[in-house]
PDB file of C-alpha atoms in Angstrom:
ATOM      1  CA  UNK A   1      31.457 -42.474  63.967  1.00 80.00           C
ATOM      2  CA  UNK A   2      32.365 -43.732  60.477  1.00 91.00           C
ATOM      3  CA  UNK A   3      35.132 -41.722  58.857  1.00 95.00           C
ATOM      4  CA  UNK A   4      35.015 -40.505  55.269  1.00 96.00           C
ATOM      5  CA  UNK A   5      38.118 -41.956  53.678  1.00 96.00           C
ATOM      6  CA  UNK A   6      38.161 -39.286  50.955  1.00 96.00           C
ATOM      7  CA  UNK A   7      38.993 -36.721  53.647  1.00 98.00           C
ATOM      8  CA  UNK A   8      42.157 -38.676  54.402  1.00 97.00           C
ATOM      9  CA  UNK A   9      43.518 -38.615  50.848  1.00 96.00           C
ATOM     10  CA  UNK A  10      45.196 -35.972  48.745  1.00 96.00           C
ATOM     11  CA  UNK A  11      42.682 -34.428  46.326  1.00 95.00           C
ATOM     12  CA  UNK A  12      42.906 -35.350  42.654  1.00 95.00           C
ATOM     13  CA  UNK A  13      44.906 -32.919  40.568  1.00 93.00           C
ATOM     14  CA  UNK A  14      43.300 -30.858  37.800  1.00 88.00           C
ATOM     15  CA  UNK A  15      43.743 -32.151  34.268  1.00 83.00           C
ATOM     16  CA  UNK A  16      46.419 -29.566  33.602  1.00 83.00           C
ATOM     17  CA  UNK A  17      48.812 -28.502  36.361  1.00 92.00           C
ATOM     18  CA  UNK A  18      51.692 -26.067  36.137  1.00 95.00           C
ATOM     19  CA  UNK A  19      54.622 -27.493  38.103  1.00 95.00           C
ATOM     20  CA  UNK A  20      56.206 -24.882  40.347  1.00 96.00           C
ATOM     21  CA  UNK A  21      59.776 -25.946  41.138  1.00 96.00           C
ATOM     22  CA  UNK A  22      60.728 -22.365  42.085  1.00 97.00           C
ATOM     23  CA  UNK A  23      58.895 -23.022  45.372  1.00 97.00           C
ATOM     24  CA  UNK A  24      60.848 -26.181  46.191  1.00 97.00           C
ATOM     25  CA  UNK A  25      63.078 -24.441  48.725  1.00 96.00           C
ATOM     26  CA  UNK A  26      60.048 -23.914  50.963  1.00 97.00           C
ATOM     27  CA  UNK A  27      59.575 -27.685  51.166  1.00 97.00           C
ATOM     28  CA  UNK A  28      62.973 -28.678  52.502  1.00 94.00           C
ATOM     29  CA  UNK A  29      62.485 -31.284  55.207  1.00 93.00           C
ATOM     30  CA  UNK A  30      64.700 -30.753  58.235  1.00 90.00           C
ATOM     31  CA  UNK A  31      64.388 -31.164  61.968  1.00 91.00           C
ATOM     32  CA  UNK A  32      64.354 -27.422  62.567  1.00 94.00           C
ATOM     33  CA  UNK A  33      61.063 -26.688  60.761  1.00 96.00           C
ATOM     34  CA  UNK A  34      58.004 -27.737  62.735  1.00 97.00           C
ATOM     35  CA  UNK A  35      55.365 -26.008  60.641  1.00 98.00           C
ATOM     36  CA  UNK A  36      54.845 -25.020  56.996  1.00 98.00           C
ATOM     37  CA  UNK A  37      51.958 -22.601  56.385  1.00 98.00           C
ATOM     38  CA  UNK A  38      50.615 -22.046  52.870  1.00 98.00           C
ATOM     39  CA  UNK A  39      48.343 -19.032  53.304  1.00 95.00           C
ATOM     40  CA  UNK A  40      46.474 -17.094  50.622  1.00 91.00           C
ATOM     41  CA  UNK A  41      42.936 -16.230  49.492  1.00 86.00           C
ATOM     42  CA  UNK A  42      40.834 -18.708  47.594  1.00 86.00           C
ATOM     43  CA  UNK A  43      41.929 -19.501  44.070  1.00 89.00           C
ATOM     44  CA  UNK A  44      45.699 -19.221  44.508  1.00 93.00           C
ATOM     45  CA  UNK A  45      46.354 -22.943  44.172  1.00 94.00           C
ATOM     46  CA  UNK A  46      47.338 -23.792  47.761  1.00 96.00           C
ATOM     47  CA  UNK A  47      45.928 -27.318  47.695  1.00 97.00           C
ATOM     48  CA  UNK A  48      47.076 -27.982  44.131  1.00 97.00           C
ATOM     49  CA  UNK A  49      50.596 -26.878  45.014  1.00 97.00           C
ATOM     50  CA  UNK A  50      50.806 -29.348  47.917  1.00 98.00           C
ATOM     51  CA  UNK A  51      49.152 -32.187  46.004  1.00 97.00           C
ATOM     52  CA  UNK A  52      51.562 -31.734  43.081  1.00 97.00           C
ATOM     53  CA  UNK A  53      54.828 -30.813  44.812  1.00 97.00           C
ATOM     54  CA  UNK A  54      54.908 -33.382  47.632  1.00 97.00           C
ATOM     55  CA  UNK A  55      54.848 -36.429  45.315  1.00 96.00           C
ATOM     56  CA  UNK A  56      57.260 -34.703  42.924  1.00 96.00           C
ATOM     57  CA  UNK A  57      59.687 -34.191  45.804  1.00 97.00           C
ATOM     58  CA  UNK A  58      59.038 -37.770  46.988  1.00 96.00           C
ATOM     59  CA  UNK A  59      57.887 -36.604  50.406  1.00 96.00           C
ATOM     60  CA  UNK A  60      55.742 -39.022  52.372  1.00 95.00           C
ATOM     61  CA  UNK A  61      52.586 -37.259  53.552  1.00 96.00           C
ATOM     62  CA  UNK A  62      49.239 -37.967  55.180  1.00 97.00           C
ATOM     63  CA  UNK A  63      46.284 -35.688  54.431  1.00 98.00           C
ATOM     64  CA  UNK A  64      43.304 -34.419  56.359  1.00 98.00           C
ATOM     65  CA  UNK A  65      40.911 -32.327  54.292  1.00 98.00           C
ATOM     66  CA  UNK A  66      38.886 -30.262  56.735  1.00 97.00           C
ATOM     67  CA  UNK A  67      35.401 -28.793  56.539  1.00 95.00           C
ATOM     68  CA  UNK A  68      33.138 -26.809  58.880  1.00 92.00           C
ATOM     69  CA  UNK A  69      31.907 -29.909  60.718  1.00 95.00           C
ATOM     70  CA  UNK A  70      35.447 -30.729  61.833  1.00 97.00           C
ATOM     71  CA  UNK A  71      35.443 -27.718  64.156  1.00 96.00           C
ATOM     72  CA  UNK A  72      34.276 -30.044  66.958  1.00 97.00           C
ATOM     73  CA  UNK A  73      36.956 -31.482  69.280  1.00 97.00           C
ATOM     74  CA  UNK A  74      35.830 -35.118  69.254  1.00 96.00           C
ATOM     75  CA  UNK A  75      35.247 -35.248  65.503  1.00 97.00           C
ATOM     76  CA  UNK A  76      38.552 -33.501  64.826  1.00 97.00           C
ATOM     77  CA  UNK A  77      40.481 -35.857  67.101  1.00 97.00           C
ATOM     78  CA  UNK A  78      39.057 -38.930  65.386  1.00 97.00           C
ATOM     79  CA  UNK A  79      40.170 -37.693  61.985  1.00 97.00           C
ATOM     80  CA  UNK A  80      43.533 -36.570  63.387  1.00 98.00           C
ATOM     81  CA  UNK A  81      44.095 -40.050  64.808  1.00 97.00           C
ATOM     82  CA  UNK A  82      43.233 -41.630  61.458  1.00 96.00           C
ATOM     83  CA  UNK A  83      45.649 -39.302  59.629  1.00 97.00           C
ATOM     84  CA  UNK A  84      48.517 -40.073  62.041  1.00 96.00           C
ATOM     85  CA  UNK A  85      47.759 -43.787  61.757  1.00 95.00           C
ATOM     86  CA  UNK A  86      48.099 -43.441  57.984  1.00 93.00           C
ATOM     87  CA  UNK A  87      51.679 -42.267  58.539  1.00 91.00           C
ATOM     88  CA  UNK A  88      52.474 -44.940  61.126  1.00 89.00           C
ATOM     89  CA  UNK A  89      50.766 -47.646  59.086  1.00 80.00           C
ATOM     90  CA  UNK A  90      50.856 -50.963  60.927  1.00 68.00           C
ATOM     91  CA  UNK A  91      53.997 -50.252  62.952  1.00 66.00           C
ATOM     92  CA  UNK A  92      52.529 -48.583  66.004  1.00 77.00           C
ATOM     93  CA  UNK A  93      48.982 -47.321  65.701  1.00 87.00           C
ATOM     94  CA  UNK A  94      47.715 -44.775  68.211  1.00 93.00           C
ATOM     95  CA  UNK A  95      45.637 -45.878  71.185  1.00 94.00           C
ATOM     96  CA  UNK A  96      41.853 -45.367  71.041  1.00 93.00           C
ATOM     97  CA  UNK A  97      40.411 -41.936  71.697  1.00 94.00           C
ATOM     98  CA  UNK A  98      39.587 -41.338  75.346  1.00 91.00           C
ATOM     99  CA  UNK A  99      36.122 -39.842  75.770  1.00 84.00           C
ATOM    100  CA  UNK A 100      37.106 -38.102  79.006  1.00 83.00           C
ATOM    101  CA  UNK A 101      40.211 -36.329  77.702  1.00 84.00           C
ATOM    102  CA  UNK A 102      40.241 -32.833  76.243  1.00 93.00           C
ATOM    103  CA  UNK A 103      42.222 -31.979  73.120  1.00 96.00           C
ATOM    104  CA  UNK A 104      45.448 -31.081  74.914  1.00 96.00           C
ATOM    105  CA  UNK A 105      45.386 -34.213  77.079  1.00 96.00           C
ATOM    106  CA  UNK A 106      44.546 -36.518  74.180  1.00 97.00           C
ATOM    107  CA  UNK A 107      47.138 -35.071  71.821  1.00 97.00           C
ATOM    108  CA  UNK A 108      49.782 -35.220  74.561  1.00 97.00           C
ATOM    109  CA  UNK A 109      48.972 -38.907  75.127  1.00 96.00           C
ATOM    110  CA  UNK A 110      49.351 -39.607  71.423  1.00 97.00           C
ATOM    111  CA  UNK A 111      52.607 -37.636  71.294  1.00 97.00           C
ATOM    112  CA  UNK A 112      54.000 -40.010  73.890  1.00 95.00           C
ATOM    113  CA  UNK A 113      53.072 -42.980  71.688  1.00 95.00           C
ATOM    114  CA  UNK A 114      54.872 -41.764  68.555  1.00 95.00           C
ATOM    115  CA  UNK A 115      58.156 -43.419  67.595  1.00 93.00           C
ATOM    116  CA  UNK A 116      61.302 -41.471  68.419  1.00 91.00           C
ATOM    117  CA  UNK A 117      62.738 -42.020  64.973  1.00 91.00           C
ATOM    118  CA  UNK A 118      61.160 -42.346  61.566  1.00 91.00           C
ATOM    119  CA  UNK A 119      61.773 -41.186  58.018  1.00 93.00           C
ATOM    120  CA  UNK A 120      60.883 -37.511  57.620  1.00 95.00           C
ATOM    121  CA  UNK A 121      57.265 -36.918  56.570  1.00 96.00           C
ATOM    122  CA  UNK A 122      54.393 -34.440  56.628  1.00 97.00           C
ATOM    123  CA  UNK A 123      50.872 -34.221  57.933  1.00 98.00           C
ATOM    124  CA  UNK A 124      48.829 -31.901  55.698  1.00 98.00           C
ATOM    125  CA  UNK A 125      45.760 -30.138  57.080  1.00 98.00           C
ATOM    126  CA  UNK A 126      43.895 -28.632  54.133  1.00 98.00           C
ATOM    127  CA  UNK A 127      41.396 -25.750  54.568  1.00 96.00           C
ATOM    128  CA  UNK A 128      42.658 -25.079  58.069  1.00 97.00           C
ATOM    129  CA  UNK A 129      40.555 -21.897  58.263  1.00 93.00           C
ATOM    130  CA  UNK A 130      37.613 -24.058  59.353  1.00 93.00           C
ATOM    131  CA  UNK A 131      39.285 -24.715  62.724  1.00 96.00           C
ATOM    132  CA  UNK A 132      38.421 -21.983  65.219  1.00 93.00           C
ATOM    133  CA  UNK A 133      37.427 -23.954  68.339  1.00 96.00           C
ATOM    134  CA  UNK A 134      39.728 -22.809  71.176  1.00 96.00           C
ATOM    135  CA  UNK A 135      40.247 -26.362  72.489  1.00 97.00           C
ATOM    136  CA  UNK A 136      41.356 -27.615  69.076  1.00 98.00           C
ATOM    137  CA  UNK A 137      43.726 -24.687  68.556  1.00 97.00           C
ATOM    138  CA  UNK A 138      45.171 -25.082  72.064  1.00 97.00           C
ATOM    139  CA  UNK A 139      45.724 -28.782  71.432  1.00 97.00           C
ATOM    140  CA  UNK A 140      47.479 -28.161  68.123  1.00 98.00           C
ATOM    141  CA  UNK A 141      49.682 -25.441  69.619  1.00 97.00           C
ATOM    142  CA  UNK A 142      50.673 -27.926  72.348  1.00 97.00           C
ATOM    143  CA  UNK A 143      51.324 -30.598  69.709  1.00 97.00           C
ATOM    144  CA  UNK A 144      53.630 -28.262  67.783  1.00 97.00           C
ATOM    145  CA  UNK A 145      55.708 -27.533  70.891  1.00 96.00           C
ATOM    146  CA  UNK A 146      56.391 -31.261  71.380  1.00 96.00           C
ATOM    147  CA  UNK A 147      56.159 -32.626  67.845  1.00 96.00           C
ATOM    148  CA  UNK A 148      58.835 -35.204  66.966  1.00 96.00           C
ATOM    149  CA  UNK A 149      61.549 -33.884  64.630  1.00 96.00           C
ATOM    150  CA  UNK A 150      60.651 -36.323  61.855  1.00 96.00           C
ATOM    151  CA  UNK A 151      57.214 -34.733  61.378  1.00 97.00           C
ATOM    152  CA  UNK A 152      56.416 -31.397  59.723  1.00 97.00           C
ATOM    153  CA  UNK A 153      52.858 -30.151  60.140  1.00 98.00           C
ATOM    154  CA  UNK A 154      51.738 -28.490  56.894  1.00 98.00           C
ATOM    155  CA  UNK A 155      48.703 -26.201  56.742  1.00 98.00           C
ATOM    156  CA  UNK A 156      46.847 -24.783  53.736  1.00 97.00           C
ATOM    157  CA  UNK A 157      44.666 -21.938  54.954  1.00 95.00           C
ATOM    158  CA  UNK A 158      42.836 -18.846  53.795  1.00 90.00           C
ATOM    159  CA  UNK A 159      43.362 -17.174  57.185  1.00 88.00           C
ATOM    160  CA  UNK A 160      46.302 -16.848  59.525  1.00 91.00           C
ATOM    161  CA  UNK A 161      46.368 -19.893  61.841  1.00 94.00           C
ATOM    162  CA  UNK A 162      46.096 -18.948  65.524  1.00 93.00           C
ATOM    163  CA  UNK A 163      48.947 -21.248  66.581  1.00 95.00           C
ATOM    164  CA  UNK A 164      51.564 -18.857  67.914  1.00 93.00           C
ATOM    165  CA  UNK A 165      53.220 -18.256  64.555  1.00 94.00           C
ATOM    166  CA  UNK A 166      55.244 -15.310  65.844  1.00 94.00           C
ATOM    167  CA  UNK A 167      57.054 -17.496  68.381  1.00 94.00           C
ATOM    168  CA  UNK A 168      57.693 -20.214  65.808  1.00 95.00           C
ATOM    169  CA  UNK A 169      59.009 -17.625  63.364  1.00 96.00           C
ATOM    170  CA  UNK A 170      61.397 -16.130  65.937  1.00 95.00           C
ATOM    171  CA  UNK A 171      62.751 -19.591  66.763  1.00 95.00           C
ATOM    172  CA  UNK A 172      63.276 -20.394  63.082  1.00 95.00           C
ATOM    173  CA  UNK A 173      60.749 -23.249  63.234  1.00 97.00           C
ATOM    174  CA  UNK A 174      58.266 -21.834  60.704  1.00 97.00           C
ATOM    175  CA  UNK A 175      58.278 -21.850  56.898  1.00 97.00           C
ATOM    176  CA  UNK A 176      55.681 -19.731  55.080  1.00 97.00           C
ATOM    177  CA  UNK A 177      54.384 -19.565  51.515  1.00 97.00           C
ATOM    178  CA  UNK A 178      52.194 -16.501  51.106  1.00 94.00           C
ATOM    179  CA  UNK A 179      50.120 -14.851  48.398  1.00 92.00           C
ATOM    180  CA  UNK A 180      53.103 -13.126  46.796  1.00 93.00           C
ATOM    181  CA  UNK A 181      54.904 -16.467  46.371  1.00 96.00           C
ATOM    182  CA  UNK A 182      51.803 -18.279  45.089  1.00 96.00           C
ATOM    183  CA  UNK A 183      50.908 -15.678  42.475  1.00 95.00           C
ATOM    184  CA  UNK A 184      51.875 -16.868  38.989  1.00 96.00           C
ATOM    185  CA  UNK A 185      54.962 -15.281  37.493  1.00 96.00           C
ATOM    186  CA  UNK A 186      55.539 -14.689  33.781  1.00 95.00           C
ATOM    187  CA  UNK A 187      57.154 -18.078  33.163  1.00 96.00           C
ATOM    188  CA  UNK A 188      54.347 -19.992  34.893  1.00 96.00           C
ATOM    189  CA  UNK A 189      51.693 -18.036  32.976  1.00 95.00           C
ATOM    190  CA  UNK A 190      53.455 -18.866  29.720  1.00 94.00           C
ATOM    191  CA  UNK A 191      53.564 -22.545  30.669  1.00 94.00           C
ATOM    192  CA  UNK A 192      49.837 -22.496  31.479  1.00 94.00           C
ATOM    193  CA  UNK A 193      49.030 -21.048  28.048  1.00 93.00           C
ATOM    194  CA  UNK A 194      51.413 -23.365  26.215  1.00 91.00           C
ATOM    195  CA  UNK A 195      49.881 -26.468  27.810  1.00 90.00           C
ATOM    196  CA  UNK A 196      46.232 -25.537  27.231  1.00 90.00           C
ATOM    197  CA  UNK A 197      46.067 -23.256  24.198  1.00 90.00           C
ATOM    198  CA  UNK A 198      46.777 -24.030  20.557  1.00 89.00           C
ATOM    199  CA  UNK A 199      48.079 -20.498  20.019  1.00 87.00           C
ATOM    200  CA  UNK A 200      50.591 -18.416  21.960  1.00 83.00           C
ATOM    201  CA  UNK A 201      49.210 -15.133  23.285  1.00 92.00           C
ATOM    202  CA  UNK A 202      51.624 -12.316  22.733  1.00 92.00           C
ATOM    203  CA  UNK A 203      54.011 -11.504  25.572  1.00 92.00           C
ATOM    204  CA  UNK A 204      52.411  -8.065  25.825  1.00 94.00           C
ATOM    205  CA  UNK A 205      48.929  -9.587  26.284  1.00 94.00           C
ATOM    206  CA  UNK A 206      50.174 -12.094  28.830  1.00 94.00           C
ATOM    207  CA  UNK A 207      52.008  -9.457  30.843  1.00 95.00           C
ATOM    208  CA  UNK A 208      48.883  -7.319  30.793  1.00 93.00           C
ATOM    209  CA  UNK A 209      46.816 -10.248  32.064  1.00 93.00           C
ATOM    210  CA  UNK A 210      49.325 -10.758  34.891  1.00 93.00           C
ATOM    211  CA  UNK A 211      49.152  -7.091  35.853  1.00 91.00           C
ATOM    212  CA  UNK A 212      45.363  -6.986  35.823  1.00 88.00           C
ATOM    213  CA  UNK A 213      45.016 -10.204  37.834  1.00 88.00           C
ATOM    214  CA  UNK A 214      47.970  -9.754  40.163  1.00 88.00           C
ATOM    215  CA  UNK A 215      48.994 -13.308  39.233  1.00 92.00           C
ATOM    216  CA  UNK A 216      45.755 -14.701  40.702  1.00 91.00           C
ATOM    217  CA  UNK A 217      45.737 -18.296  39.477  1.00 92.00           C
ATOM    218  CA  UNK A 218      41.950 -18.566  39.293  1.00 90.00           C
ATOM    219  CA  UNK A 219      41.680 -15.521  37.040  1.00 90.00           C
ATOM    220  CA  UNK A 220      44.407 -16.748  34.694  1.00 92.00           C
ATOM    221  CA  UNK A 221      42.750 -20.157  34.444  1.00 92.00           C
ATOM    222  CA  UNK A 222      39.467 -18.397  33.691  1.00 91.00           C
ATOM    223  CA  UNK A 223      41.160 -16.596  30.804  1.00 91.00           C
ATOM    224  CA  UNK A 224      42.632 -19.763  29.341  1.00 92.00           C
ATOM    225  CA  UNK A 225      39.494 -21.875  29.687  1.00 90.00           C
ATOM    226  CA  UNK A 226      37.277 -19.332  27.944  1.00 89.00           C
ATOM    227  CA  UNK A 227      39.321 -18.447  24.877  1.00 89.00           C
ATOM    228  CA  UNK A 228      40.131 -20.223  21.619  1.00 86.00           C
ATOM    229  CA  UNK A 229      41.899 -17.528  19.601  1.00 90.00           C
ATOM    230  CA  UNK A 230      44.558 -14.922  20.212  1.00 92.00           C
ATOM    231  CA  UNK A 231      42.016 -12.170  19.533  1.00 92.00           C
ATOM    232  CA  UNK A 232      39.627 -13.813  21.977  1.00 91.00           C
ATOM    233  CA  UNK A 233      42.335 -13.867  24.637  1.00 92.00           C
ATOM    234  CA  UNK A 234      43.004 -10.162  24.136  1.00 92.00           C
ATOM    235  CA  UNK A 235      39.272  -9.401  24.346  1.00 90.00           C
ATOM    236  CA  UNK A 236      38.913 -11.343  27.592  1.00 89.00           C
ATOM    237  CA  UNK A 237      41.892  -9.543  29.113  1.00 91.00           C
ATOM    238  CA  UNK A 238      39.959  -6.322  28.518  1.00 87.00           C
ATOM    239  CA  UNK A 239      37.035  -7.770  30.482  1.00 83.00           C
ATOM    240  CA  UNK A 240      39.217  -9.202  33.229  1.00 81.00           C
ATOM    241  CA  UNK A 241      37.952  -7.388  36.300  1.00 71.00           C
ATOM    242  CA  UNK A 242      36.121  -8.075  39.510  1.00 65.00           C
ATOM    243  CA  UNK A 243      32.872  -6.779  38.058  1.00 65.00           C
ATOM    244  CA  UNK A 244      32.594  -9.587  35.520  1.00 75.00           C
ATOM    245  CA  UNK A 245      29.473 -11.716  36.199  1.00 79.00           C
ATOM    246  CA  UNK A 246      31.555 -14.878  36.649  1.00 81.00           C
ATOM    247  CA  UNK A 247      33.590 -13.330  39.477  1.00 77.00           C
ATOM    248  CA  UNK A 248      30.610 -11.572  41.050  1.00 74.00           C
ATOM    249  CA  UNK A 249      28.741 -14.900  41.235  1.00 79.00           C
ATOM    250  CA  UNK A 250      31.797 -16.638  42.709  1.00 77.00           C
ATOM    251  CA  UNK A 251      32.252 -13.838  45.241  1.00 74.00           C
ATOM    252  CA  UNK A 252      28.596 -14.027  46.333  1.00 75.00           C
ATOM    253  CA  UNK A 253      28.797 -17.805  46.757  1.00 80.00           C
ATOM    254  CA  UNK A 254      31.895 -17.554  48.950  1.00 74.00           C
ATOM    255  CA  UNK A 255      30.352 -14.829  51.093  1.00 73.00           C
ATOM    256  CA  UNK A 256      27.129 -16.803  51.552  1.00 75.00           C
ATOM    257  CA  UNK A 257      29.117 -19.864  52.653  1.00 74.00           C
ATOM    258  CA  UNK A 258      31.426 -18.019  55.021  1.00 69.00           C
ATOM    259  CA  UNK A 259      29.448 -15.247  56.719  1.00 71.00           C
ATOM    260  CA  UNK A 260      26.118 -14.699  58.479  1.00 73.00           C
ATOM    261  CA  UNK A 261      23.804 -12.280  56.618  1.00 76.00           C
ATOM    262  CA  UNK A 262      24.571  -9.193  58.722  1.00 72.00           C
ATOM    263  CA  UNK A 263      28.342  -9.555  58.334  1.00 71.00           C
ATOM    264  CA  UNK A 264      27.963 -10.302  54.641  1.00 72.00           C
ATOM    265  CA  UNK A 265      25.977  -7.088  54.152  1.00 72.00           C
ATOM    266  CA  UNK A 266      28.559  -5.116  56.082  1.00 69.00           C
ATOM    267  CA  UNK A 267      31.443  -6.490  54.055  1.00 68.00           C
ATOM    268  CA  UNK A 268      29.708  -5.643  50.794  1.00 67.00           C
ATOM    269  CA  UNK A 269      29.083  -2.097  52.032  1.00 66.00           C
ATOM    270  CA  UNK A 270      32.709  -1.703  53.065  1.00 64.00           C
ATOM    271  CA  UNK A 271      33.812  -2.851  49.620  1.00 60.00           C
ATOM    272  CA  UNK A 272      33.456   0.696  48.272  1.00 57.00           C
ATOM    273  CA  UNK A 273      36.196   1.901  50.663  1.00 60.00           C
ATOM    274  CA  UNK A 274      39.932   1.422  50.320  1.00 56.00           C
ATOM    275  CA  UNK A 275      40.683   1.839  54.029  1.00 60.00           C
ATOM    276  CA  UNK A 276      38.972   2.906  57.228  1.00 61.00           C
ATOM    277  CA  UNK A 277      39.915   3.490  60.835  1.00 67.00           C
ATOM    278  CA  UNK A 278      38.789   1.394  63.820  1.00 65.00           C
ATOM    279  CA  UNK A 279      36.975   4.498  65.081  1.00 72.00           C
ATOM    280  CA  UNK A 280      34.936   4.679  61.885  1.00 70.00           C
ATOM    281  CA  UNK A 281      34.087   0.989  62.216  1.00 66.00           C
ATOM    282  CA  UNK A 282      33.009   1.476  65.848  1.00 70.00           C
ATOM    283  CA  UNK A 283      30.706   4.312  64.867  1.00 73.00           C
ATOM    284  CA  UNK A 284      29.245   2.246  62.066  1.00 68.00           C
ATOM    285  CA  UNK A 285      28.570  -0.685  64.387  1.00 65.00           C
ATOM    286  CA  UNK A 286      26.844   1.518  66.956  1.00 69.00           C
ATOM    287  CA  UNK A 287      24.665   3.045  64.244  1.00 71.00           C
ATOM    288  CA  UNK A 288      23.819  -0.312  62.661  1.00 65.00           C
ATOM    289  CA  UNK A 289      22.936  -1.997  65.944  1.00 63.00           C
ATOM    290  CA  UNK A 290      25.026  -5.072  65.139  1.00 58.00           C
ATOM    291  CA  UNK A 291      25.983  -6.920  68.366  1.00 54.00           C
ATOM    292  CA  UNK A 292      29.644  -7.497  67.500  1.00 56.00           C
ATOM    293  CA  UNK A 293      32.480  -5.189  66.545  1.00 52.00           C
ATOM    294  CA  UNK A 294      34.992  -5.306  63.721  1.00 54.00           C
ATOM    295  CA  UNK A 295      37.343  -7.654  65.594  1.00 56.00           C
ATOM    296  CA  UNK A 296      35.491 -10.883  64.597  1.00 57.00           C
ATOM    297  CA  UNK A 297      35.959  -9.957  60.936  1.00 58.00           C
ATOM    298  CA  UNK A 298      39.610  -9.264  61.681  1.00 56.00           C
ATOM    299  CA  UNK A 299      40.061 -12.665  63.329  1.00 54.00           C
ATOM    300  CA  UNK A 300      38.345 -14.425  60.437  1.00 55.00           C
ATOM    301  CA  UNK A 301      40.758 -12.778  58.044  1.00 53.00           C
ATOM    302  CA  UNK A 302      38.484 -10.332  56.214  1.00 57.00           C
ATOM    303  CA  UNK A 303      40.321  -7.230  57.417  1.00 54.00           C
ATOM    304  CA  UNK A 304      44.013  -6.401  57.462  1.00 50.00           C
ATOM    305  CA  UNK A 305      45.332  -4.734  60.599  1.00 47.00           C
ATOM    306  CA  UNK A 306      47.543  -1.687  60.783  1.00 46.00           C
ATOM    307  CA  UNK A 307      47.215   2.021  61.572  1.00 44.00           C
ATOM    308  CA  UNK A 308      44.087   1.771  59.441  1.00 45.00           C
ATOM    309  CA  UNK A 309      41.967  -1.236  58.511  1.00 44.00           C
ATOM    310  CA  UNK A 310      41.697  -2.443  54.944  1.00 45.00           C
ATOM    311  CA  UNK A 311      39.738  -5.183  53.273  1.00 47.00           C
ATOM    312  CA  UNK A 312      42.130  -8.077  52.819  1.00 46.00           C
ATOM    313  CA  UNK A 313      42.482  -9.740  49.464  1.00 46.00           C
ATOM    314  CA  UNK A 314      43.500  -9.100  45.916  1.00 44.00           C
ATOM    315  CA  UNK A 315      42.501  -5.669  44.653  1.00 37.00           C
ATOM    316  CA  UNK A 316      41.254  -7.071  41.370  1.00 46.00           C
ATOM    317  CA  UNK A 317      40.774  -4.005  39.181  1.00 36.00           C
ATOM    318  CA  UNK A 318      39.079  -2.156  42.018  1.00 35.00           C
ATOM    319  CA  UNK A 319      36.826  -5.034  43.106  1.00 38.00           C
ATOM    320  CA  UNK A 320      37.922  -7.153  46.051  1.00 41.00           C
ATOM    321  CA  UNK A 321      36.707 -10.464  44.730  1.00 36.00           C
ATOM    322  CA  UNK A 322      38.733 -12.563  47.149  1.00 37.00           C
ATOM    323  CA  UNK A 323      37.816 -10.684  50.317  1.00 37.00           C
ATOM    324  CA  UNK A 324      35.554 -13.489  51.493  1.00 35.00           C
ATOM    325  CA  UNK A 325      38.386 -15.987  51.850  1.00 33.00           C
ATOM    326  CA  UNK A 326      41.582 -14.160  52.580  1.00 34.00           C
ATOM    327  CA  UNK A 327      44.091 -13.815  55.371  1.00 28.00           C
ATOM    328  CA  UNK A 328      44.990 -11.291  58.025  1.00 27.00           C
ATOM    329  CA  UNK A 329      48.421  -9.993  57.153  1.00 29.00           C
ATOM    330  CA  UNK A 330      51.133 -10.794  59.604  1.00 29.00           C
TER     331      UNK A 330
END
């Protein structure tokens, strides 16, 4: 199977990128941290953050940019091998993939072939939410338990990776960058405007935009890209809500990509509610005749668990525009 080399490279950065040195502490390389998880809904700059910060911090990294087709053990293992080989370069490449081995067996064999010592580096798996196959997840959980101390696995994901994060967190082996850390603060929003606009929006307008968007990077970029005057900026802030046609179209596209029709319809119907109990969901499912319960949506990251269930995502002026690509809260 020929491999797409673009999947093994960091993505190109946007023309204008706001550097985020306040997040540097999350990227400290040490032998204690096995896993860094960057988890947030779509549009919070997870990939951009990694693609900009790792070179700025001079951290050696290999990339694997995942998609839905990579949720197959053999295909995933071939790309994983190529990514690890990128780190090892010509020193000690991994042995060929064994067709008879499952994910755990193959990854354990490759673990035994890794050098004991090497300069600290990262392996970045981008769009990790595409990986749901139990064999792949079991193999990666096994890899993490035995990963050499010079390697830090780094995941960018819309959903919470099913890799035993609670155990890693308790052992102090997990670093996490979540939605609250990724949301733009006042200084970053000012930098964004200063770099792209020929006028400075007033501090009051900018703070209002931050409040209305919750610091959602995509929404702030939308503001900047569509305005040329201070008055225009203020007018767009007034229209900054989840019901704007631009965000509705984006929301529909994400839902169509991520969900089968019956789950998509359900999620849109639930969008009018702020919270609901599992009992209410069970009654709805029995009445609708859908074969599955609410738990698949929970696992995919579209619902947040607790005493009641809520739609996960940024409550963007009453419209949950990022529900389709968000994370189950931990």
